Coordinates of C-alpha atoms and ligand atoms in Angstrom, one line a residue:
M4 CA 85.4 140.4 146.4
S5 CA 86.0 137.3 144.2
G6 CA 86.4 133.8 145.3
P7 CA 87.7 130.6 143.4
L8 CA 84.4 129.2 142.3
V9 CA 83.2 129.2 138.7
L10 CA 79.7 129.5 137.6
A11 CA 78.7 128.1 134.3
I12 CA 75.7 128.4 132.1
E13 CA 75.0 125.9 129.2
S14 CA 71.9 126.6 126.8
S15 CA 73.4 125.6 123.4
C16 CA 70.7 122.9 122.5
D17 CA 67.8 121.5 124.3
E18 CA 69.1 121.5 128.0
T19 CA 69.2 124.5 130.4
G20 CA 72.3 123.7 132.5
I21 CA 73.7 125.8 135.4
A22 CA 76.5 124.7 137.6
I23 CA 78.9 125.9 140.1
I24 CA 82.3 124.1 140.6
D25 CA 85.4 124.7 142.8
V26 CA 89.0 124.6 141.7
E27 CA 89.3 120.9 142.6
S28 CA 86.9 120.0 139.9
T29 CA 84.2 119.3 142.5
I30 CA 80.6 120.0 141.6
L31 CA 79.0 122.0 144.3
G32 CA 75.7 122.5 142.3
N33 CA 74.7 121.2 139.0
V34 CA 71.1 121.4 137.7
V35 CA 70.0 120.4 134.1
A36 CA 66.3 121.2 132.9
S37 CA 65.9 118.9 130.0
Q38 CA 63.3 119.9 127.3
V39 CA 62.9 116.3 126.0
A40 CA 59.4 116.2 126.9
L41 CA 58.6 119.4 125.2
H42 CA 60.2 118.5 121.7
A43 CA 58.9 114.7 121.9
P44 CA 55.6 115.4 120.1
S45 CA 57.5 116.8 117.1
G46 CA 60.4 114.1 117.1
G47 CA 63.1 116.7 117.0
I48 CA 64.1 119.9 118.6
V49 CA 62.3 123.0 117.2
P50 CA 64.7 125.8 117.7
E51 CA 62.1 128.6 118.4
V52 CA 60.4 126.4 121.1
A53 CA 63.9 125.5 122.7
A54 CA 65.0 129.1 123.0
R55 CA 61.5 130.1 124.7
A56 CA 62.0 127.2 127.1
H57 CA 65.3 128.3 128.0
L58 CA 64.0 131.7 128.9
R59 CA 61.4 130.2 131.1
W60 CA 63.8 127.8 133.0
I61 CA 67.0 129.8 133.2
V62 CA 66.1 131.6 136.4
P63 CA 64.7 128.7 138.4
V64 CA 67.7 126.4 137.4
L65 CA 70.1 129.2 138.6
D66 CA 68.0 129.3 141.9
E67 CA 68.2 125.6 142.5
A68 CA 72.1 125.3 141.7
W69 CA 72.6 128.3 143.7
A70 CA 70.6 126.7 146.8
D71 CA 72.3 123.4 146.3
A72 CA 75.9 125.0 146.3
G73 CA 74.9 127.0 149.5
I74 CA 77.3 130.1 148.5
G75 CA 77.4 133.8 147.9
W76 CA 78.6 136.0 145.1
G77 CA 81.7 136.8 146.9
D78 CA 82.7 133.1 146.3
I79 CA 82.4 133.5 142.7
G80 CA 85.5 134.1 140.5
A81 CA 83.9 134.2 137.1
V82 CA 80.8 133.4 134.9
A83 CA 81.4 131.1 132.1
V84 CA 78.9 130.5 129.3
T85 CA 78.7 128.4 126.1
Y86 CA 78.9 130.7 123.2
G87 CA 78.9 128.1 120.5
P88 CA 78.5 125.9 118.7
G89 CA 74.9 125.3 119.0
L90 CA 71.3 126.9 118.1
A91 CA 71.6 130.7 117.7
G92 CA 68.4 131.4 119.7
S93 CA 69.2 128.9 122.6
L94 CA 72.9 130.3 122.8
L95 CA 71.8 133.9 122.9
V96 CA 69.5 133.1 126.1
G97 CA 72.4 131.7 128.0
I98 CA 75.0 134.4 126.9
N99 CA 72.7 137.3 127.7
F100 CA 71.8 135.9 131.1
A101 CA 75.5 135.3 131.7
K102 CA 76.5 138.9 130.6
A103 CA 73.8 140.4 133.0
L104 CA 75.2 138.3 135.9
A105 CA 78.8 139.0 135.2
Y106 CA 78.0 142.8 134.8
V107 CA 75.7 143.2 137.8
H108 CA 78.1 141.2 140.1
R109 CA 81.3 142.6 138.6
K110 CA 82.7 139.3 137.5
P111 CA 84.8 138.4 134.6
L112 CA 82.9 136.6 131.6
L113 CA 84.3 133.6 130.0
G114 CA 83.0 132.4 126.8
I115 CA 83.4 128.8 126.3
N116 CA 83.2 126.4 123.2
H117 CA 80.7 123.7 124.1
L118 CA 82.9 121.0 122.5
E119 CA 85.7 122.0 124.9
G120 CA 83.1 121.5 127.7
H121 CA 82.5 118.0 126.6
L122 CA 86.2 117.1 126.7
Y123 CA 86.6 118.6 130.1
A124 CA 83.7 116.5 131.6
A125 CA 86.1 113.6 132.0
W126 CA 88.1 115.7 134.6
L127 CA 85.2 116.5 136.9
L128 CA 84.8 114.4 140.1
D129 CA 81.6 112.5 140.5
P130 CA 79.6 113.3 143.7
G131 CA 81.3 111.8 146.6
E132 CA 84.6 111.5 144.9
E133 CA 87.3 113.8 146.6
E134 CA 90.2 113.1 144.2
R135 CA 91.5 110.6 141.6
P136 CA 94.2 110.3 139.1
E137 CA 93.6 112.5 136.3
P138 CA 93.7 111.8 132.4
E139 CA 97.4 112.4 131.4
F140 CA 98.9 114.4 128.4
P141 CA 99.4 113.7 125.5
L142 CA 96.0 112.2 124.8
V143 CA 93.6 111.4 122.1
A144 CA 89.8 112.3 122.6
L145 CA 86.7 111.1 120.9
I146 CA 83.8 113.6 120.9
V147 CA 80.5 111.8 119.9
S148 CA 77.4 114.0 120.4
G149 CA 74.2 114.9 118.6
G150 CA 75.9 117.4 116.4
H151 CA 79.5 116.2 116.2
T152 CA 81.7 113.3 115.7
F153 CA 85.5 113.9 115.6
L154 CA 89.0 112.9 117.1
V155 CA 91.5 115.4 118.5
E156 CA 94.9 115.2 120.0
M157 CA 95.6 117.2 123.2
R158 CA 99.2 117.7 124.2
D159 CA 98.2 120.1 127.0
H160 CA 95.3 121.8 128.4
L161 CA 93.2 123.9 126.2
S162 CA 95.2 122.8 123.1
Y163 CA 93.6 120.7 120.2
R164 CA 94.6 119.4 117.0
L165 CA 92.0 117.9 114.8
L166 CA 92.7 114.4 113.7
G167 CA 89.6 113.5 111.9
Q168 CA 85.8 113.9 111.9
T169 CA 82.6 112.7 110.2
V170 CA 82.1 113.5 106.5
D171 CA 78.3 113.6 106.9
D172 CA 76.2 112.6 109.8
A173 CA 77.1 112.8 113.7
A174 CA 76.8 109.5 115.6
G175 CA 74.0 111.0 118.0
E176 CA 72.1 112.0 114.9
A177 CA 72.3 108.5 113.5
F178 CA 71.3 107.0 116.8
D179 CA 68.1 109.2 116.9
K180 CA 67.2 108.7 113.3
I181 CA 67.3 104.8 113.5
A182 CA 65.6 105.1 116.9
R183 CA 62.7 107.3 115.2
F184 CA 62.4 104.5 112.5
L185 CA 61.9 101.8 115.2
G186 CA 59.4 103.9 116.9
L187 CA 61.4 104.5 120.1
G188 CA 60.6 108.4 120.5
F189 CA 62.8 111.3 120.9
P190 CA 65.9 111.4 121.7
G191 CA 66.1 107.9 120.5
G192 CA 69.8 107.2 121.5
P193 CA 69.1 106.2 125.2
A194 CA 66.1 104.0 124.3
L195 CA 67.9 102.3 121.3
D196 CA 70.8 101.6 123.9
R197 CA 68.4 99.9 126.0
L198 CA 66.6 97.9 123.3
A199 CA 70.0 96.8 121.9
R200 CA 70.8 95.0 125.4
D201 CA 68.3 92.4 124.6
G202 CA 69.6 91.9 120.8
D203 CA 72.4 90.1 119.1
P204 CA 75.1 92.5 117.8
D205 CA 76.3 89.9 115.2
A206 CA 72.6 89.3 114.0
I207 CA 73.0 91.4 110.9
R208 CA 76.2 92.4 109.5
F209 CA 75.8 96.2 108.7
P210 CA 78.7 98.1 106.8
R211 CA 81.5 99.6 108.8
A212 CA 81.9 102.6 106.7
M213 CA 85.5 104.0 106.3
A214 CA 86.8 101.6 108.7
D215 CA 89.8 100.8 106.4
S216 CA 90.1 104.4 104.9
G217 CA 93.5 104.8 106.8
D218 CA 92.4 108.3 108.2
Y219 CA 90.5 109.3 111.2
D220 CA 87.4 110.2 109.4
F221 CA 84.1 108.7 109.9
S222 CA 80.8 108.4 107.6
L223 CA 77.5 107.4 109.1
S224 CA 74.8 108.3 106.3
G225 CA 75.5 104.9 104.5
L226 CA 74.9 102.9 107.7
K227 CA 71.4 104.5 108.1
T228 CA 70.5 103.7 104.5
A229 CA 71.8 100.1 105.0
V230 CA 69.5 99.6 108.0
L231 CA 66.3 101.0 106.2
R232 CA 67.2 98.9 103.2
H233 CA 67.6 95.7 105.2
V234 CA 64.3 96.2 106.8
K235 CA 62.5 96.8 103.4
A236 CA 64.2 93.7 102.0
E237 CA 63.1 91.5 104.9
H238 CA 59.7 92.7 104.9
Q239 CA 59.3 92.2 100.9
A240 CA 60.6 88.5 101.5
G241 CA 57.8 88.2 104.1
R242 CA 60.1 88.0 107.1
E243 CA 60.0 90.1 110.4
V244 CA 62.8 91.9 111.6
D245 CA 63.5 91.7 115.5
P246 CA 63.9 95.3 116.6
A247 CA 66.3 94.3 119.4
D248 CA 68.7 92.5 116.9
L249 CA 68.3 95.4 114.5
A250 CA 69.2 97.9 117.4
A251 CA 72.1 95.8 118.6
S252 CA 73.6 95.2 115.1
F253 CA 73.3 98.9 114.2
Q254 CA 74.9 100.0 117.4
E255 CA 77.7 97.6 116.9
A256 CA 78.5 99.0 113.4
I257 CA 78.8 102.4 114.8
V258 CA 81.0 101.3 118.1
D259 CA 83.3 99.1 116.0
V260 CA 84.4 102.0 113.8
Q261 CA 84.6 104.4 116.7
V262 CA 86.6 102.2 118.9
A263 CA 89.0 101.0 116.0
K264 CA 89.7 104.5 115.0
T265 CA 90.1 106.0 118.4
I266 CA 92.8 103.1 119.2
A267 CA 94.5 103.4 115.9
A268 CA 94.8 107.4 116.4
A269 CA 96.2 106.7 119.9
R270 CA 98.8 104.3 118.6
S271 CA 99.8 106.5 115.8
R272 CA 100.2 109.6 118.0
R273 CA 102.1 107.5 120.4
V274 CA 99.8 108.6 123.5
A275 CA 99.0 106.4 126.6
C276 CA 95.7 107.8 127.2
V277 CA 92.2 108.1 125.5
L278 CA 89.4 110.3 126.5
L279 CA 85.9 110.2 125.5
G280 CA 83.0 112.8 125.7
G281 CA 79.7 113.8 124.3
G282 CA 76.1 112.5 124.7
V283 CA 76.8 109.3 122.8
V284 CA 79.5 108.5 125.4
A285 CA 76.7 107.5 127.7
N286 CA 76.0 104.5 125.4
T287 CA 76.6 101.3 127.3
R288 CA 78.1 99.3 124.5
L289 CA 80.5 102.0 123.4
R290 CA 81.8 102.3 127.1
E291 CA 82.1 98.6 127.4
R292 CA 83.9 98.1 124.1
M293 CA 86.2 101.1 124.6
E294 CA 87.4 99.9 128.0
K295 CA 88.1 96.3 126.7
A296 CA 89.9 97.6 123.5
G297 CA 91.9 100.2 125.6
A298 CA 93.0 97.4 128.2
E299 CA 94.0 95.2 125.3
A300 CA 96.1 97.9 123.7
G301 CA 97.7 99.0 127.2
L302 CA 95.8 102.4 127.1
E303 CA 94.2 104.4 130.0
V304 CA 90.6 105.1 128.9
W305 CA 88.7 107.9 130.6
F306 CA 85.1 108.8 130.2
P307 CA 82.6 111.0 132.2
S308 CA 79.9 109.2 134.3
P309 CA 76.8 108.9 132.0
A310 CA 74.9 111.9 133.5
L311 CA 77.9 114.2 132.7
C312 CA 78.3 113.1 129.1
T313 CA 75.1 114.8 127.9
D314 CA 74.9 118.4 128.2
N315 CA 75.4 120.2 131.4
G316 CA 76.8 123.4 133.0
A317 CA 79.5 121.5 135.0
M318 CA 81.6 120.6 132.2
I319 CA 81.5 124.4 130.8
A320 CA 82.5 125.4 134.4
L321 CA 85.5 123.2 134.4
A322 CA 86.6 124.6 130.9
G323 CA 86.0 128.2 132.3
S324 CA 88.1 127.3 135.3
W325 CA 91.0 126.4 133.2
R326 CA 90.6 129.7 131.0
L327 CA 90.4 131.8 134.1
E328 CA 93.5 130.5 135.6
R329 CA 95.1 131.4 132.1
G330 CA 94.0 135.0 132.8
E331 CA 91.4 134.8 130.0
R332 CA 88.6 137.1 129.8
T333 CA 85.8 137.5 127.3
E334 CA 84.4 141.0 126.3
L335 CA 80.8 141.8 127.2
S336 CA 80.0 142.3 123.6
V337 CA 80.6 139.0 122.7
G338 CA 77.9 137.2 120.7
A339 CA 76.8 133.6 119.7
D340 CA 78.9 131.6 117.2
P341 CA 76.4 128.7 116.2
S342 CA 79.0 126.9 114.0
M343 CA 82.1 127.5 116.1
E344 CA 85.0 125.0 115.7
L345 CA 87.2 123.5 118.3
A346 CA 90.6 123.3 116.6
Ligands
KG4_15 O1 76.2 115.9 123.9 P1 74.6 115.9 123.8 O2 73.8 115.8 125.1 O3 74.1 117.2 122.9 C1 74.8 117.5 121.9 O4 75.7 118.5 121.9 O5 74.5 117.2 120.6 O6 74.2 114.6 122.8 C2 73.0 114.2 122.5 C3 73.1 112.9 121.6 C4 71.7 112.7 121.3 O7 71.8 112.4 119.9 C5 71.3 111.5 122.1 O8 70.5 110.5 121.4 C6 72.7 110.8 122.3 O9 73.4 111.9 122.6 N1 72.7 109.9 123.4 C7 73.0 108.5 123.2 C8 72.8 107.8 124.4 N2 72.6 108.8 125.4 C9 72.5 110.0 124.6 N3 73.3 107.9 122.1 C10 73.4 106.6 122.2 N4 73.3 105.8 123.6 C11 73.1 106.5 124.7 N5 73.1 105.8 125.7
ZN16 ZN1 76.7 118.7 123.6

């Protein structure tokens, strides 16, 4: 017997996430075991350590999500799993676990692209929400995470056309590097976001790379260098730099370009709706600025609640639910694709 629920496993990076959702996009169970404390001493993710931690946590995470949902295997219609992009060892733990569950319980397996999951997070209902209007097609979506920064156009479900992407670093990577430079620990994005709230975003004018490039590409490595150079120059001149001002000014330079390019892409593609996804979308300033710019441009702006911006199983489950409805199935022989692309 198979029900309509989708169980999904996400282990592409450093979070072990398992979730169960229903066809209305309601989350029945969603548990994420974060490895942040484990990787903090090394200041970054150690792939081997991440894979081992997934192995250790994946069963307890399933048990907890399952208990929260209060369901049986007869209610499950498919097992979805992230099969790329991400760290090979981490992906393999989730994939093999998903295959075992699908095989033993005779459920279809659905391999899901992690980036597709980030896009679908905006459709998930938050706890307590029963229904709400949905993002409407065609739309332009910005994905900003630890490993990716790109703009895509969606004219329908599961259909993507790449508009532009970073030519060097991802936004999350830039946040993490500057946060480390400021001694904010790992991962630095959330800490930098908090510090920036006490700073002046106009204190230091950092370059807005590729702001006027006329395309939808991004470049972030120059901004990082500009921050380091600024601090060095100030120190050489015998001046101190206020960390909060530095954080706020750096963040503003990133957010400025992201907001401007997203709005420009929405206008040129003549869409009425903009959607955001990925860990960096948890950023307070990006959310604030995008909402304001969207309102001014007459665009609807959709983003997931902060907890659903970062890696989780629920977003994979929802993408899986759409692929299940299309009648898709993934072979049990499928492997990990660490550099998988979306479009
Ligand atoms: O999507 P995600 O959880 O994992 C990847 O697929 O990469 O994104 C993680 C990234 C990290 O670089 C983290 O520092 C960043 O998202 N991040 C933030 C915030 N919360 C998470 N960056 C800026 N502000 C935040 N509030
Ligand atoms: Zn992610």
